Coordinates of C-alpha atoms in Angstrom, one line a residue:
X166 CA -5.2 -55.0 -20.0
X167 CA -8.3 -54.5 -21.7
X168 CA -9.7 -50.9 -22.9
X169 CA -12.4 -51.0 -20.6
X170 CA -10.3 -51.5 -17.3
X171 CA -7.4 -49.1 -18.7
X172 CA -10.0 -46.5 -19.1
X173 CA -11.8 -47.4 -15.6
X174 CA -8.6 -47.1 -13.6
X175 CA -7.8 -43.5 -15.6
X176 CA -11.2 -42.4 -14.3
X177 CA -10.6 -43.2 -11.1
X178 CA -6.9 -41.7 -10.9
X179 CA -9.3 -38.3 -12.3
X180 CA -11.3 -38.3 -9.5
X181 CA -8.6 -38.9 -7.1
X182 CA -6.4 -36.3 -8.0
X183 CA -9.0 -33.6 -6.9
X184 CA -8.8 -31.0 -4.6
X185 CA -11.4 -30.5 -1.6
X186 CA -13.9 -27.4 -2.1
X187 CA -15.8 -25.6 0.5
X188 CA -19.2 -23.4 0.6
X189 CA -18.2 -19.8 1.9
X190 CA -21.0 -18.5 3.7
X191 CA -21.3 -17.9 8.0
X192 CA -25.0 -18.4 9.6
X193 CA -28.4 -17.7 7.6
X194 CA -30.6 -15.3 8.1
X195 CA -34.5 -16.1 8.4
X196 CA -34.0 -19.6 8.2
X197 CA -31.6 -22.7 8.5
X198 CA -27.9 -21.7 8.0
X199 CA -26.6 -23.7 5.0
X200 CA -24.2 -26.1 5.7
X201 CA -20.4 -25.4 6.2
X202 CA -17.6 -27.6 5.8
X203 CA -14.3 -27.8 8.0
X204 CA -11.7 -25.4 8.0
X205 CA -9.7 -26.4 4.6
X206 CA -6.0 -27.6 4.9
X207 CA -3.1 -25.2 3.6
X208 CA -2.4 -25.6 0.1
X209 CA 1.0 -28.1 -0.5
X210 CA 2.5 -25.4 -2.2
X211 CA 2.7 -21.6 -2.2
X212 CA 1.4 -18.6 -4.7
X213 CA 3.9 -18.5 -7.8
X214 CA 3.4 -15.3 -10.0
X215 CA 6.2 -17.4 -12.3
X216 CA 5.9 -18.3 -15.7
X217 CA 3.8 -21.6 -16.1
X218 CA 5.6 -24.2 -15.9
X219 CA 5.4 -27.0 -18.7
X220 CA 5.3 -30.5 -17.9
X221 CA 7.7 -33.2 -19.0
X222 CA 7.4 -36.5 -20.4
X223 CA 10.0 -38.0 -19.5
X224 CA 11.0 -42.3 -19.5
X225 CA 8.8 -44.1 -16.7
X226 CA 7.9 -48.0 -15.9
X227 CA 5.6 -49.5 -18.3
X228 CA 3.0 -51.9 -16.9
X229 CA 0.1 -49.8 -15.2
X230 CA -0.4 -46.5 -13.5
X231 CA 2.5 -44.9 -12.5
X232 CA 2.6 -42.1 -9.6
X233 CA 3.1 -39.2 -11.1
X234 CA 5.9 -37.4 -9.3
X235 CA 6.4 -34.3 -11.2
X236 CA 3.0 -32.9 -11.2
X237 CA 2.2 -34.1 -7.4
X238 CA 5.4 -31.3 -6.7
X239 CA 4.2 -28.8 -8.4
X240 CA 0.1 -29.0 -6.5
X241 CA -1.3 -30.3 -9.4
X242 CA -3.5 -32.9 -10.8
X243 CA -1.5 -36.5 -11.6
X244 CA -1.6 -38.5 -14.1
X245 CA -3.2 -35.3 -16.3
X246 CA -2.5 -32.9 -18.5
X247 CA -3.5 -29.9 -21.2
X248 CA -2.1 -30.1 -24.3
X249 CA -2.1 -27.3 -26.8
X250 CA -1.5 -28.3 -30.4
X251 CA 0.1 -26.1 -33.3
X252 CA -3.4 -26.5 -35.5
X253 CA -6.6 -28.2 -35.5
X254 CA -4.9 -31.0 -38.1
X255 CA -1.9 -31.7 -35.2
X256 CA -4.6 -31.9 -32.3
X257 CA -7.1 -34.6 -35.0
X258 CA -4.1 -36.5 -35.2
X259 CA -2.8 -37.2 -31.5
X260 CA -6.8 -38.0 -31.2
X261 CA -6.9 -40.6 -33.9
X262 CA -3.3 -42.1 -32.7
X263 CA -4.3 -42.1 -29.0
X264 CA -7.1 -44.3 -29.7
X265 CA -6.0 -47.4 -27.5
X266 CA -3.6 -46.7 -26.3
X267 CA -4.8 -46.0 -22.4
X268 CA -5.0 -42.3 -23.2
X269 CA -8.3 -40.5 -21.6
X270 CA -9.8 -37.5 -23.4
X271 CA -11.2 -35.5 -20.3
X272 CA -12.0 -32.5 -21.7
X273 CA -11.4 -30.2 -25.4
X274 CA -11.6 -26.6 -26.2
X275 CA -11.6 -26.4 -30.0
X276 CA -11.1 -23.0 -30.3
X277 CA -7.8 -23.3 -28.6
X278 CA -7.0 -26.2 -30.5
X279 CA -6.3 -27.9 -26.7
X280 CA -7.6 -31.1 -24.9
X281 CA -7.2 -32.4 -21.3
X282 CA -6.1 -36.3 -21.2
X283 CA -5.4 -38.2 -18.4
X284 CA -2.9 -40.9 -18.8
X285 CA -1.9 -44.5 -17.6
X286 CA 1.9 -44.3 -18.9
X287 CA 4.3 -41.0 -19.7
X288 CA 6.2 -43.2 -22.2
X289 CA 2.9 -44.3 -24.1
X290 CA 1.8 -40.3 -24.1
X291 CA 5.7 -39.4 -24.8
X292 CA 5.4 -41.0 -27.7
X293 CA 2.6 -39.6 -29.0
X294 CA 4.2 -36.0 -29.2
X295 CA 6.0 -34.7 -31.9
X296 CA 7.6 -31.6 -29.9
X297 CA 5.3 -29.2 -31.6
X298 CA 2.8 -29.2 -28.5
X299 CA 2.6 -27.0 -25.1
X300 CA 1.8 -29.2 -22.4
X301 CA 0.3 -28.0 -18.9
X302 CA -0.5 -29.2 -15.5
X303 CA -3.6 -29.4 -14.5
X304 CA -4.4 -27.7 -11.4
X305 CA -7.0 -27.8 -8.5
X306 CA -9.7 -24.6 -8.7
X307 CA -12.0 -24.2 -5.5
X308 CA -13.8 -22.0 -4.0
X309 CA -11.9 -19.4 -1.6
X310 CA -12.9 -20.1 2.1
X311 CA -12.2 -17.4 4.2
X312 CA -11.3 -17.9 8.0
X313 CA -14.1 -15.8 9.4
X314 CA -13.1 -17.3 13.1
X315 CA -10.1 -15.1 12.4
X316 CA -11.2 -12.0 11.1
X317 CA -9.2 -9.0 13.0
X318 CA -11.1 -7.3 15.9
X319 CA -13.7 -4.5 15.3
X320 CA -14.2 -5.7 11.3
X321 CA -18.0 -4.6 10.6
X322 CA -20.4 -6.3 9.0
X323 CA -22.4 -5.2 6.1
X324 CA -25.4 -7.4 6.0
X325 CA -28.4 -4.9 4.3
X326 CA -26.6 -2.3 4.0
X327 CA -24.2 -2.8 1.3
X328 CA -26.3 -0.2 -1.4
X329 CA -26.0 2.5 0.8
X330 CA -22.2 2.0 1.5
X331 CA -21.7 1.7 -2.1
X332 CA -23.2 5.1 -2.6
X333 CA -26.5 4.1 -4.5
X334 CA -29.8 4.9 -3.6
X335 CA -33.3 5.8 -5.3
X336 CA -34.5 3.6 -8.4
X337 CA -31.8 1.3 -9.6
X338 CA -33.3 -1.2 -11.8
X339 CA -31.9 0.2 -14.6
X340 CA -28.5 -0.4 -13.7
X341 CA -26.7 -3.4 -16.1
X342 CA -29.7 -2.4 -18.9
X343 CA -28.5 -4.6 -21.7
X344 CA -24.8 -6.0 -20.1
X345 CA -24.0 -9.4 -20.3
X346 CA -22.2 -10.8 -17.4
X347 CA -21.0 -14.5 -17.5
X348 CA -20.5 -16.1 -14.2
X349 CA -18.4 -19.0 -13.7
X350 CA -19.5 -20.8 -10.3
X351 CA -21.6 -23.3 -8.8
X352 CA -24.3 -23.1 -11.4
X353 CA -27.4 -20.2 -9.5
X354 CA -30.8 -20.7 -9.1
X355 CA -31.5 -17.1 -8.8
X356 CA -34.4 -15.9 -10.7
X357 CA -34.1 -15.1 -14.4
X358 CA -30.2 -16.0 -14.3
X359 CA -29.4 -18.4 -17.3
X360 CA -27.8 -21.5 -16.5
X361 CA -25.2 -23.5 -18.6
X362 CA -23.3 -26.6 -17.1
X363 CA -20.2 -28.0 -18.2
X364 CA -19.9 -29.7 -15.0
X365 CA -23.6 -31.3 -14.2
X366 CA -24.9 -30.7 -11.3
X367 CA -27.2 -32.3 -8.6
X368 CA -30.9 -33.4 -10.3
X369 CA -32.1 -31.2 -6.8
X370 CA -32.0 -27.2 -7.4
X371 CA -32.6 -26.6 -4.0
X372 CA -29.6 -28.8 -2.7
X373 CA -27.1 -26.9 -4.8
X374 CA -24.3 -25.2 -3.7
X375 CA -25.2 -21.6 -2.7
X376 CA -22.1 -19.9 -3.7
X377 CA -22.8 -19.2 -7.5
X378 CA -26.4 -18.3 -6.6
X379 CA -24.8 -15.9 -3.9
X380 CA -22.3 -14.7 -6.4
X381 CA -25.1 -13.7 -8.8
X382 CA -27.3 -11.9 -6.3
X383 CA -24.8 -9.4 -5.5
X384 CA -24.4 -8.6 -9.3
X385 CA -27.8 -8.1 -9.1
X386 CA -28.6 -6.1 -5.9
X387 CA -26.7 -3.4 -7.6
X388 CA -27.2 -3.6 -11.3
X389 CA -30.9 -5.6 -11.7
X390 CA -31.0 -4.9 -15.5
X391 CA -27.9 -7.3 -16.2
X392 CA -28.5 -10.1 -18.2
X393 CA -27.0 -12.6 -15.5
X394 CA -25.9 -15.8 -17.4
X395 CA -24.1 -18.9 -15.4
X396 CA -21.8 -21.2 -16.1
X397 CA -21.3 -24.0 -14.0
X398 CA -17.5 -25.0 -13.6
X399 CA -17.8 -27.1 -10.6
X400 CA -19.5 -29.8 -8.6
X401 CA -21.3 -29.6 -5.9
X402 CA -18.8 -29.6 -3.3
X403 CA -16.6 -26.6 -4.9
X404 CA -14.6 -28.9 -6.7
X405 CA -12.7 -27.7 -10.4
X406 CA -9.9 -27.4 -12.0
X407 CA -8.0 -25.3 -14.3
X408 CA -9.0 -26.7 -17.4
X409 CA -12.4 -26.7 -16.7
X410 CA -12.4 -23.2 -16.0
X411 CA -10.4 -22.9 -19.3
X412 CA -13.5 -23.5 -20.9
X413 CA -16.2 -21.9 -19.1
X414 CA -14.0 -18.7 -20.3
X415 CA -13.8 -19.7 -23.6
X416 CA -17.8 -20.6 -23.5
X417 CA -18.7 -17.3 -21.9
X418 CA -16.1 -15.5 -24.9
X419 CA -18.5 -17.3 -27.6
X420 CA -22.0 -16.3 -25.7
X421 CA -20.8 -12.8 -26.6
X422 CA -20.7 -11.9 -22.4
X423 CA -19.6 -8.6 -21.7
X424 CA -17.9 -9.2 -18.1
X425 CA -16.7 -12.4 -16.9
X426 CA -16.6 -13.0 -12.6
X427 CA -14.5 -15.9 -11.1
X428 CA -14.7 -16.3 -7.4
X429 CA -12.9 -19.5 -7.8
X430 CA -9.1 -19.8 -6.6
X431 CA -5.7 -21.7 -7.6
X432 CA -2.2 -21.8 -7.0
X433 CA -1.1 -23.5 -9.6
X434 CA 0.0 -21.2 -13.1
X435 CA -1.8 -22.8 -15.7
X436 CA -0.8 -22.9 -19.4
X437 CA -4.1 -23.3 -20.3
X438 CA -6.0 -21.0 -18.1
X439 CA -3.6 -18.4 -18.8
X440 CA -4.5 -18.8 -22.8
X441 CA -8.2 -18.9 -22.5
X442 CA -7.8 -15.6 -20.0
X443 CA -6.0 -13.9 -23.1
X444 CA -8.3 -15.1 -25.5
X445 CA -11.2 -13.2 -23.3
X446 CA -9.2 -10.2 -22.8
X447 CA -8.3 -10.0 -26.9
X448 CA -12.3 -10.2 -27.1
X449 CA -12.6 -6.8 -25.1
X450 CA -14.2 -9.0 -22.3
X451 CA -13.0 -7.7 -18.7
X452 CA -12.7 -10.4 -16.2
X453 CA -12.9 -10.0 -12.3
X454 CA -11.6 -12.5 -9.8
X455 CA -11.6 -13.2 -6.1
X456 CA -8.1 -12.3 -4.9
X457 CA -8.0 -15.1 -2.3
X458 CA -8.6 -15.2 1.0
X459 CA -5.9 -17.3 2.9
X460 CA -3.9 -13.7 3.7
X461 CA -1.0 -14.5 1.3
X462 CA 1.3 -11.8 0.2
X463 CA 0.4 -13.1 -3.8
X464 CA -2.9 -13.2 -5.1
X465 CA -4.7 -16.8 -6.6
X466 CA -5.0 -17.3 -10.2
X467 CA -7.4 -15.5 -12.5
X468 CA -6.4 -13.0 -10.4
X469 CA -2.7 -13.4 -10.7
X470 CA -2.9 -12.7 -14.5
X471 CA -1.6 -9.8 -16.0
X472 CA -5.3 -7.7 -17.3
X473 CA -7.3 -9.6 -14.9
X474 CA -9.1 -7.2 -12.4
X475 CA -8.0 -8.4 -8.6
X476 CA -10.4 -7.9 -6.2
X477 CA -9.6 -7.7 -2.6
X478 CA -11.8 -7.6 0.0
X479 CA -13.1 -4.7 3.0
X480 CA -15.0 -4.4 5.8
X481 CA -17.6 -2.0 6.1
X482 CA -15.4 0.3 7.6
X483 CA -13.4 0.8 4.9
X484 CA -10.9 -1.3 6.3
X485 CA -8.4 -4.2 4.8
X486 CA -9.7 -7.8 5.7
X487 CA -7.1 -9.8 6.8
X488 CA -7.7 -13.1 5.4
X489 CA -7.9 -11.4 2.2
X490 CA -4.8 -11.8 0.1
X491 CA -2.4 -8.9 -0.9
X492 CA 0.0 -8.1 -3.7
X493 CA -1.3 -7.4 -7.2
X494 CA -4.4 -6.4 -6.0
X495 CA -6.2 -4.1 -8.7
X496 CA -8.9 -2.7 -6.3
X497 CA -11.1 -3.2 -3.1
X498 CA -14.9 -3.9 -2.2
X499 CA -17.4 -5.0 0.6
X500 CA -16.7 -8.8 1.8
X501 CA -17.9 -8.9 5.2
X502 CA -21.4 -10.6 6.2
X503 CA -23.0 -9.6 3.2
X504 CA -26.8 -10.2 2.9
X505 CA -27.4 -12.7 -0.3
X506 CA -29.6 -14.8 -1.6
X507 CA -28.9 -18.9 -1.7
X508 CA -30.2 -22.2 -2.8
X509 CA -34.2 -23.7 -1.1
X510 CA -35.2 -20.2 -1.3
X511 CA -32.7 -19.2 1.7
X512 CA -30.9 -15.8 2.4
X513 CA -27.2 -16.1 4.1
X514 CA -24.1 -13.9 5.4
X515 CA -21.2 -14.2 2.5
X516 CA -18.2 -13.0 3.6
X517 CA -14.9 -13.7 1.2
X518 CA -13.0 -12.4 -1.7
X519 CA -15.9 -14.1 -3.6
X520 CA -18.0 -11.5 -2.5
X521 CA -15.9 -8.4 -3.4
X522 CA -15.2 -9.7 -6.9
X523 CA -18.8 -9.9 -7.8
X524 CA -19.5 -6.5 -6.4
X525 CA -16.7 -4.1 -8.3
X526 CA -17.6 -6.1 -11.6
X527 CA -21.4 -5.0 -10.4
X528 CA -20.6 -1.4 -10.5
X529 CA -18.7 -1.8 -13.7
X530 CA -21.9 -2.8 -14.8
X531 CA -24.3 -0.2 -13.3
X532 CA -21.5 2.3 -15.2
X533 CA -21.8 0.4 -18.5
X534 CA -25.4 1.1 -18.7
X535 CA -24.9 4.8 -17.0
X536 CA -28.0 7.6 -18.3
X537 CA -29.7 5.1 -20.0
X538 CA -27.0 4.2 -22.6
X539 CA -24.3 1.3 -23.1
X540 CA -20.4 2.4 -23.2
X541 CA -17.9 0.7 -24.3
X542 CA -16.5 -1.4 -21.5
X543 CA -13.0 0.4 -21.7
X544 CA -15.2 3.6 -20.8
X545 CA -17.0 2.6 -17.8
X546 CA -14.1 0.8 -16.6
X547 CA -12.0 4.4 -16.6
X548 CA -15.5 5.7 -14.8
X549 CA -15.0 3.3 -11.9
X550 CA -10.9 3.0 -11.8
X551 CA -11.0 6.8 -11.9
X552 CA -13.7 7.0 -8.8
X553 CA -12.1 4.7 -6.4
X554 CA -11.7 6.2 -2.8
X555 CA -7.9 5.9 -1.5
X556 CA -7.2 4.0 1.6
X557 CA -3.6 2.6 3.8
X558 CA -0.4 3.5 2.1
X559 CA -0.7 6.4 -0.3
X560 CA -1.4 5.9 -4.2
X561 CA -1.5 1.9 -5.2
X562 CA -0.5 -0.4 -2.7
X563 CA -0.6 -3.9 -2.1
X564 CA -3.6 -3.8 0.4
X565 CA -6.2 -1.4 -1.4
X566 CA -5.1 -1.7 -4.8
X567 CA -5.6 1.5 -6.1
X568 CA -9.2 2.2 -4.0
X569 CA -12.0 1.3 -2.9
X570 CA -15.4 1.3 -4.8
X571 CA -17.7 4.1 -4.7
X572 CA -20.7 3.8 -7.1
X573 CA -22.0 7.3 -6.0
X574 CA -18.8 8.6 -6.2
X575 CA -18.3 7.6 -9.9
X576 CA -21.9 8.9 -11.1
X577 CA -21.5 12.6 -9.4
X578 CA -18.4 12.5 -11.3
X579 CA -17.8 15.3 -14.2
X580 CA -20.9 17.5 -12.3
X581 CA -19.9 20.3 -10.7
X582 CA -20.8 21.6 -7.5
X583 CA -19.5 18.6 -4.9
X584 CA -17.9 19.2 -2.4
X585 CA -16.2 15.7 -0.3
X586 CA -13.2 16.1 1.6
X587 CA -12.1 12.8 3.2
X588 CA -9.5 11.8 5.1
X589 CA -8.6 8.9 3.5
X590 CA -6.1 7.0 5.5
X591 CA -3.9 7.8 9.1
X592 CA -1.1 5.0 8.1
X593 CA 1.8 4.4 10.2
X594 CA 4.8 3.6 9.0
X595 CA 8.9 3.5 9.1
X596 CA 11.0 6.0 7.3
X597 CA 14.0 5.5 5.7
X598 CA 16.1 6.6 8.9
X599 CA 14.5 3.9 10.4
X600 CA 12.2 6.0 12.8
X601 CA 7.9 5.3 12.8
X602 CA 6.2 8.0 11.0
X603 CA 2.6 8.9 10.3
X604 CA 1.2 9.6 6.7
X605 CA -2.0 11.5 6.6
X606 CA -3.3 11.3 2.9
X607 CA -6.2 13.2 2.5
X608 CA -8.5 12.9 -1.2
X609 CA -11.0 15.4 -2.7
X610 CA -13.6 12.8 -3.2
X611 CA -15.6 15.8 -5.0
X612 CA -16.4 17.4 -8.3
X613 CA -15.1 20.8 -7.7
X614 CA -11.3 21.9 -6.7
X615 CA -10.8 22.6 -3.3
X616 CA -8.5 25.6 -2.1
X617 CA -6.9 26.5 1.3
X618 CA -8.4 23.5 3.2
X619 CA -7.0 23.3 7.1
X620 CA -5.6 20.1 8.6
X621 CA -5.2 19.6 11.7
X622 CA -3.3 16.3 13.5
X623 CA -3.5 15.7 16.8
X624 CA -1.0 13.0 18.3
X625 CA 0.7 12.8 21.7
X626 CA 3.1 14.5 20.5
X627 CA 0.9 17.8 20.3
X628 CA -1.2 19.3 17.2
X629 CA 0.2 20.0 13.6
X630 CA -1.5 22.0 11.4
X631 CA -1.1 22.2 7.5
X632 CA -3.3 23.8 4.8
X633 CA -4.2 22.2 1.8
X634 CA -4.1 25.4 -1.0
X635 CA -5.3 23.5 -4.1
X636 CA -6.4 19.8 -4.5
X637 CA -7.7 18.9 -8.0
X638 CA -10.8 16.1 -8.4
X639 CA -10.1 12.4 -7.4
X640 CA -6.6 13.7 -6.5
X641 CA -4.5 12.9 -3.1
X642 CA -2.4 15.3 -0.9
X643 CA -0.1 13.2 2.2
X644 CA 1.9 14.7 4.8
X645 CA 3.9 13.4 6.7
X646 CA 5.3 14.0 10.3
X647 CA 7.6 12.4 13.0
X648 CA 5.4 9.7 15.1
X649 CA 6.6 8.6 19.0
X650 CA 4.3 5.4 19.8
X651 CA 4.2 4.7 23.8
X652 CA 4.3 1.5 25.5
X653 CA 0.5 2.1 26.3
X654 CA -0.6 3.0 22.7
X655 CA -1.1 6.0 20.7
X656 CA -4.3 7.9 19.2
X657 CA -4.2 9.8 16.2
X658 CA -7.3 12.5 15.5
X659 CA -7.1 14.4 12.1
X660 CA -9.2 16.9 10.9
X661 CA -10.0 19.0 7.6
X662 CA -12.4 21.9 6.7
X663 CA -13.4 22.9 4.1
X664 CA -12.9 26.8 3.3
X665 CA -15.5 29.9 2.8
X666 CA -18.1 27.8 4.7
X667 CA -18.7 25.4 2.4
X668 CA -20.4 21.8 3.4
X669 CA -19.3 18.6 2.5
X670 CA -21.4 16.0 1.5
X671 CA -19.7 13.1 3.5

């Protein structure tokens, strides 16, 4: 077989081994709704917080493409892989020995000393390794679609009101002064965003796929100062993979970016991914990610990484989406019908994981650039992670994370003189003698300390009250009390004061 055809026939195996992506966004708003694809298939396999797992290369037929069993079982790409080599010296070597011999260099990340090949025969790659070399899967990235047919009853929409939720209002176009936030999406044709490709996209701007140039609107609708710059990591359908997203990390890392977002999704543990996420992260770069939204009890990868902020999503209520994944979820934010811009000048509904991710790294930002003058990312991180409101099960769960986000919140924080009492969650519950309970947490979402606070909890069971004598800033008090649930429902109304006559300002 000649070069040519070897190489033709490992091209095509590439673009076989893909996986479908899909725009995320419901029905426009003042114009034609952009186009959305069929409901997308379960993945083959499930979330798997394991280690990655390395591929073999083990004995197979000689004599053409071969199916590649081991990675189709584990969801990922065939007939390609990452390798990661000792040095630079090892990885010029397999380069200069792999020259024909039906080996496919797909992609390289120099910095990692790593390459993505795609490959006719194991034996022929086999024997090209010395031992010395991590090898990866490949794995299918995509953009997370949520179900929206599906969404629980009496989820709220946010649509224009998302600043106000968030707690900002007045002047904010200083928010983001002088942070740079890389994005790594669809490519955005948003205004003054910077745009990189290391996946080409369509010669037509206004035919692109929205979702980056949604992505980046919500960074911008709360922090408009950001320097937005874009990376695009997949085509136009929504289709990437784990490598590529290996680089558009790496890429971001040398642009000197501040923040990172990824709301892109995969199931599959990369070796590679999980390197270039670490590489970031040793860089003092904070990346956020979409948690998922197929309403898996594990998060997606970035997400799944250990350092990577998991965003999951809520409605406007305050309330836990239930496509939206749970488990190692770091914290919460809008991802209901949100308002954003998209490609041909058109605004849409976004509703996903791919929305909340965007908007807590948004508030990072606005906290970055706080009174007119740049933290350190560590210190606007601890502004928002300290200012998050509580919500289901008390302290850190795996629905909420630890909070929600609250921009106005985290700015009033460290002046005196607020007072906010919330009730912060009615969640039921089964104790450990096996009987259903209620857990009232209640959070001083204020500045000052509150004191001797009454609570009241009605039930149909009667009324209980409890006093709250001291509650300290940002801190939680939950009680908890014996809950009877009859066949035709229950209703639970709380209530809390605040003492001496003082008013609340939620």
């Amino acid at each position: 077989m000649t070069r040519g055809k070897q190489r033709l026939i490992v091209l095509l195996a590439v673009l076989g081994g893909g996986a479908a992506g899909w725009l995320i966004t419901r029905t426009s708003y003042n114009s034609a709704p952009p186009p959305v694809a069929a409901k997308p298939p379960a993945p083959k396999f499930i979330p798997d917080l394991s280690p990655p797992k390395e591929s073999k290369t083990g004995k197979r037929p000689k004599g053409g493409l071969v199916k590649d069993h081991e990675a189709d079982e584990a969801g990922a790409l065939q007939n390609q892989r990452s390798i990661h080599f000792s040095d630079r010296e090892a990885m010029e070597r397999f380069l200069e020995a792999a020259k024909g011999k039906g080996i496919a260099i797909l992609g390289k990340i120099d910095r990692l000393n790593a390459l993505h090949v795609g490959f006719l025969s194991a034996d022929e790659l086999a024997s090209l390794l010395d031992g010395s070399e991590e090898t990866g899967f490949i794995f299918p990235v995509t953009l997370p679609t949520p179900q929206t047919e599906g969404v629980q009853e009496g989820a709220l929409g946010f649509g224009p009101s998302l600043l106000a939720w968030l707690g900002i209002s007045g002047d904010n176009s200083s928010y983001g002064a002088g942070v740079k936030v890389g994005i790594l999406d669809t490519g955005s044709t948003l205004a003054g965003a910077q745009n990189y490709f290391i996946v080409p996209p369509p010669g037509d701007e206004s035919a692109w796929n929205g979702h980056g140039t949604a992505v980046a609107d919500l960074i911008r609708q709360i922090a408009p100062g950001t320097d937005l710059n874009s990376w695009g990591i997949a085509d136009d359908s929504g289709q990437s993979n784990s490598f590529l997203l290996a680089q558009g990390i790496m890429a971001a890392m040398d642009a000197g970016m501040d923040l990172i977002n990824i709301s892109m999704a995969s199931y599959g543990n990369s070796t590679i991914l999980r390197q270039a996420v670490e590489a970031a992260q040793a860089a003092g770069i904070k990346i956020f990610a979409s948690a998922g939204n197929e309403g898996y009890d594990q998060v997606a990868y970035p997400a799944g990484y250990e350092g990577v902020i998991s965003v999951g999503a809520v409605d406007a209520n305050g309330t836990h989406l239930n496509f939206s994944n749970k488990g190692k979820i770091s914290m919460t934010a809008p991802g209901l019908d949100l308002l954003t811009a998209w490609t041909g000048g058109q605004t849409a509904y976004f509703t996903g994981t791919s929305g909340s991710s965007p908007i807590a790294l948004g508030v990072l930002a606005a906290a970055l650039s706080h009174d007119g003058k740049k933290v350190t990312t560590s210190k606007g991180f601890e502004m928002v992670s300290g200012n998050l409101n509580e919500a289901g099960p008390p302290g850190a769960d795996d629905l909420y994370g630890d909070g929600m986000v609250d921009a106005g919140r985290m700015f009033r924080s460290g002046t005196p003189g607020y007072n906010d009492v919330a009730l912060a969650s009615n969640f039921v519950t089964t104790g450990t003698n096996g009987q259903t309970q209620l857990q009232v947490t209640v959070q001083n979402r204020g500045t000052d300390i509150i004191y001797n606070a009454p609570l009241q909890v009605t039930t149909s069971s009667g009324t209980s009250t409890m006093t709250i004598t001291s509650l300290k800033p940002g801190a939680i008090a939950t009680y908890t009390l014996p809950f009877n649930i009859p066949a035709n429902g229950a209703t639970v109304q709380s209530q809390i004061t605040l003492s001496n006559g003082a008013s609340d300002l939620k």
